[in-house]
XYZ file of C-alpha atoms in Angstrom:
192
model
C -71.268 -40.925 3.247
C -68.605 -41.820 5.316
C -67.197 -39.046 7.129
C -63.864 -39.878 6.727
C -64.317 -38.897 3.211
C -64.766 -35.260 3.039
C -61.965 -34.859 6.142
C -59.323 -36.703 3.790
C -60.125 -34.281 0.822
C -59.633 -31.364 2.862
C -57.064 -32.411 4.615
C -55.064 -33.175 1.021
C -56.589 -31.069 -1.141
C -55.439 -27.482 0.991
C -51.971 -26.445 0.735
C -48.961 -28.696 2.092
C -45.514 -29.726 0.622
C -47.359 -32.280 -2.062
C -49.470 -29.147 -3.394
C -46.879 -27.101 -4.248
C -44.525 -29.546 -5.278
C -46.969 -31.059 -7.960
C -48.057 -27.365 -8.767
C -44.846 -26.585 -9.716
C -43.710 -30.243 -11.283
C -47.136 -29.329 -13.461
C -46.040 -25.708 -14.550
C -42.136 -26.635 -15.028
C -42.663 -30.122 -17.145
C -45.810 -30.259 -18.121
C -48.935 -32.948 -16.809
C -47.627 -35.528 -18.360
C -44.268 -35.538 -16.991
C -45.307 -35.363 -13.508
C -47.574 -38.101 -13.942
C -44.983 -40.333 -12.412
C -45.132 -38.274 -9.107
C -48.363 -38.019 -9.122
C -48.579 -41.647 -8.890
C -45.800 -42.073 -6.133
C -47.591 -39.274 -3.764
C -51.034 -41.265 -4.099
C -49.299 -44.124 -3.100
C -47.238 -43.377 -0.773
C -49.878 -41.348 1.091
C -51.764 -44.934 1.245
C -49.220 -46.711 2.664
C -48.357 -44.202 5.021
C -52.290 -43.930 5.769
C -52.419 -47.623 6.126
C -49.721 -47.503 8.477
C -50.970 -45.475 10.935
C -54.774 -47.825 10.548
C -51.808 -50.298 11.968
C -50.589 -48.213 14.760
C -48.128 -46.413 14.031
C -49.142 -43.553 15.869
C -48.646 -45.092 19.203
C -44.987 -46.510 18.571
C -44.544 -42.570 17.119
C -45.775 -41.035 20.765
C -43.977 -43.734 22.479
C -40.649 -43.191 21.098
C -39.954 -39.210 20.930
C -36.388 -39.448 19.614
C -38.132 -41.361 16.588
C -41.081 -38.749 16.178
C -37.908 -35.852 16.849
C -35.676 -38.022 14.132
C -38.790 -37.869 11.627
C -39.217 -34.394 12.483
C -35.629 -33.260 11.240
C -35.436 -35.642 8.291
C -38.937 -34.207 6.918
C -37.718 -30.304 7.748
C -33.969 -31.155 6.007
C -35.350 -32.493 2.995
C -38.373 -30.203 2.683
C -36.020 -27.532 2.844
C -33.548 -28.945 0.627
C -36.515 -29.046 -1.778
C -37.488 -25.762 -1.503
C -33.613 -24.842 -2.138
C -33.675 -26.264 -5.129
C -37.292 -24.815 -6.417
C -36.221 -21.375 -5.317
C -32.836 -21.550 -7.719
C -34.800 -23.560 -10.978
C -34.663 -21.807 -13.871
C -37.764 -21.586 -16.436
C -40.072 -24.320 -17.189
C -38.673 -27.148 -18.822
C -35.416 -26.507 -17.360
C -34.360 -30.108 -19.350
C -30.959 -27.712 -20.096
C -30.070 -27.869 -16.049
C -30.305 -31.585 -15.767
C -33.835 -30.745 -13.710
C -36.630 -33.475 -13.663
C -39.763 -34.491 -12.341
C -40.380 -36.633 -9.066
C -39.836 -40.197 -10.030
C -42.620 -42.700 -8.449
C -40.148 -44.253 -6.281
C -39.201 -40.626 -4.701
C -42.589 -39.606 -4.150
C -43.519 -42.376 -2.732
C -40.547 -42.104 0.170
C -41.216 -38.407 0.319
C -44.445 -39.156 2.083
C -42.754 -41.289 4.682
C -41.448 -37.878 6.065
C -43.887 -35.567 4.801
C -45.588 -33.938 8.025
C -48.540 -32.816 6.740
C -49.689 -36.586 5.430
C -48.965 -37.784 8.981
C -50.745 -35.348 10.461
C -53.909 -35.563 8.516
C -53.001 -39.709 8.346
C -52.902 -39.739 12.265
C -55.879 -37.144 13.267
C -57.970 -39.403 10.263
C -56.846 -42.817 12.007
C -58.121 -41.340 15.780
C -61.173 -39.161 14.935
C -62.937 -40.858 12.208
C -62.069 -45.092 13.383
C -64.392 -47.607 11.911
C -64.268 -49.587 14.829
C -62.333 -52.311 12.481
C -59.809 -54.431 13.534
C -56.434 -52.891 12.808
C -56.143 -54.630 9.317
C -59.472 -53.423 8.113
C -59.081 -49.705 9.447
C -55.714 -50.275 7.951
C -57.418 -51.108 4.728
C -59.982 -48.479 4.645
C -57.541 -45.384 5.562
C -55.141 -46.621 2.742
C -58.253 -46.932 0.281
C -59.706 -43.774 1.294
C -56.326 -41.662 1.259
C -55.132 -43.210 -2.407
C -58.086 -43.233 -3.879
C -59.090 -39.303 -2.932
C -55.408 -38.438 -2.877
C -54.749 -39.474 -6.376
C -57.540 -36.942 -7.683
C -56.211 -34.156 -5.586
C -52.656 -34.732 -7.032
C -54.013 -34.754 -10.753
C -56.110 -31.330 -10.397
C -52.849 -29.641 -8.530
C -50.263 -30.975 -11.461
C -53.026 -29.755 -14.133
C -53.457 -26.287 -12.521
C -49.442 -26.430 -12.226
C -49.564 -27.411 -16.086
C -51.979 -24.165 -17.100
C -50.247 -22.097 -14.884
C -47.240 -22.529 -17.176
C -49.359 -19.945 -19.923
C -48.523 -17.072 -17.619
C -45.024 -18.353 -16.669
C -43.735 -17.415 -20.048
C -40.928 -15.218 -19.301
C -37.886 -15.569 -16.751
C -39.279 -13.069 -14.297
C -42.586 -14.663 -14.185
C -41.250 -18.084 -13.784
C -38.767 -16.614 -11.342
C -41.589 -15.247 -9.120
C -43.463 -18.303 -9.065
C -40.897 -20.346 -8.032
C -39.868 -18.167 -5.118
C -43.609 -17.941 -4.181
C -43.755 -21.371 -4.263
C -40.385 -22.164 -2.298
C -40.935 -20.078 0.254
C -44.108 -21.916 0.578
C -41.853 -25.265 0.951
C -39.650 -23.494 3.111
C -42.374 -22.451 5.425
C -43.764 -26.094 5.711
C -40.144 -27.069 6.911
C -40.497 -24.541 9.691
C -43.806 -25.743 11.079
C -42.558 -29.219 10.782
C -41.396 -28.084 14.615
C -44.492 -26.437 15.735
């Protein structure tokens, strides 16, 4: 197997902005709902994979006020996020106007999503094919999509049983504030 594998499924699979967003999607509207998001994070975590098979990275560590730029759009709209989770009402929430990621927002959300870079860019130096930058390109996208998309599913279904226990306002309450100050965390190591 190739070691990339089992690096990009750790990497995804622990904790991170996607995890707890689709873990909460998943408990607040359901599996099916968040399907769309699920969709756009698996995607978008491709392309941005892809990307850095392209070399990224080096224009990135070449231009600091770009990386710095990144940097504070990922920790404004990660925290934004977690803003938002911490003041949602119960699941459903279809009374507050609330909804699920749509693909297209997922799928942009990883373009400033730290934690995909960082796993995207330690993936694209450490575990290199030796390809040219098309083919690495190729087989980081492949490999991130194709593992990522699994990930998202079992975190939106865990999100979706959760919802059993989140019966009440409290509980639901509780959750969320777990799970935005989890967000709100991820927008503070943004800088680290």
């Amino acid at each position: 197997m190739d070691p990339l594998y089992p690096f990009v499924f750790l990497g995804l699979f622990s904790p991170g902005p996607n995890v707890i967003l689709l873990t909460a999607s998943g408990a607040r509207f359901g599996f099916r709902a968040t399907l769309p998001h699920v969709l756009g994070v698996a995607l978008g975590v491709g392309i941005t994979a892809g990307l850095t098979g392209l070399g990224i990275a080096a224009l990135l560590l070449a231009q600091p006020a770009l990386a710095l730029a990144l940097k504070i759009a990922a920790a404004l709209w990660i925290g934004w996020m977690a803003l938002s989770l911490w003041r949602s009402s119960a699941a459903g929430g279809a009374s507050s106007g609330a909804r699920p990621f749509t693909m297209l927002e997922a799928i942009l959300f990883q373009w400033v999503n730290p934690k995909v870079w960082a796993v995207a860019l330690a993936a694209a130096s450490g575990y290199a094919a030796g390809l040219t930058p098309w083919g690495e390109a190729q087989r980081l996208a492949l490999a991130f999509a194709g593992l990522n998309l699994f990930v998202c599913l079992f975190w939106s279904w865990a999100g979706s049983l959760l919802a059993i226990l989140l019966t009440t306002p409290l509980a639901w309450r509780i959750f969320a504030r777990v799970m935005a100050a989890g967000l709100g965390a991820s927008a503070v190591m943004v800088f680290l």
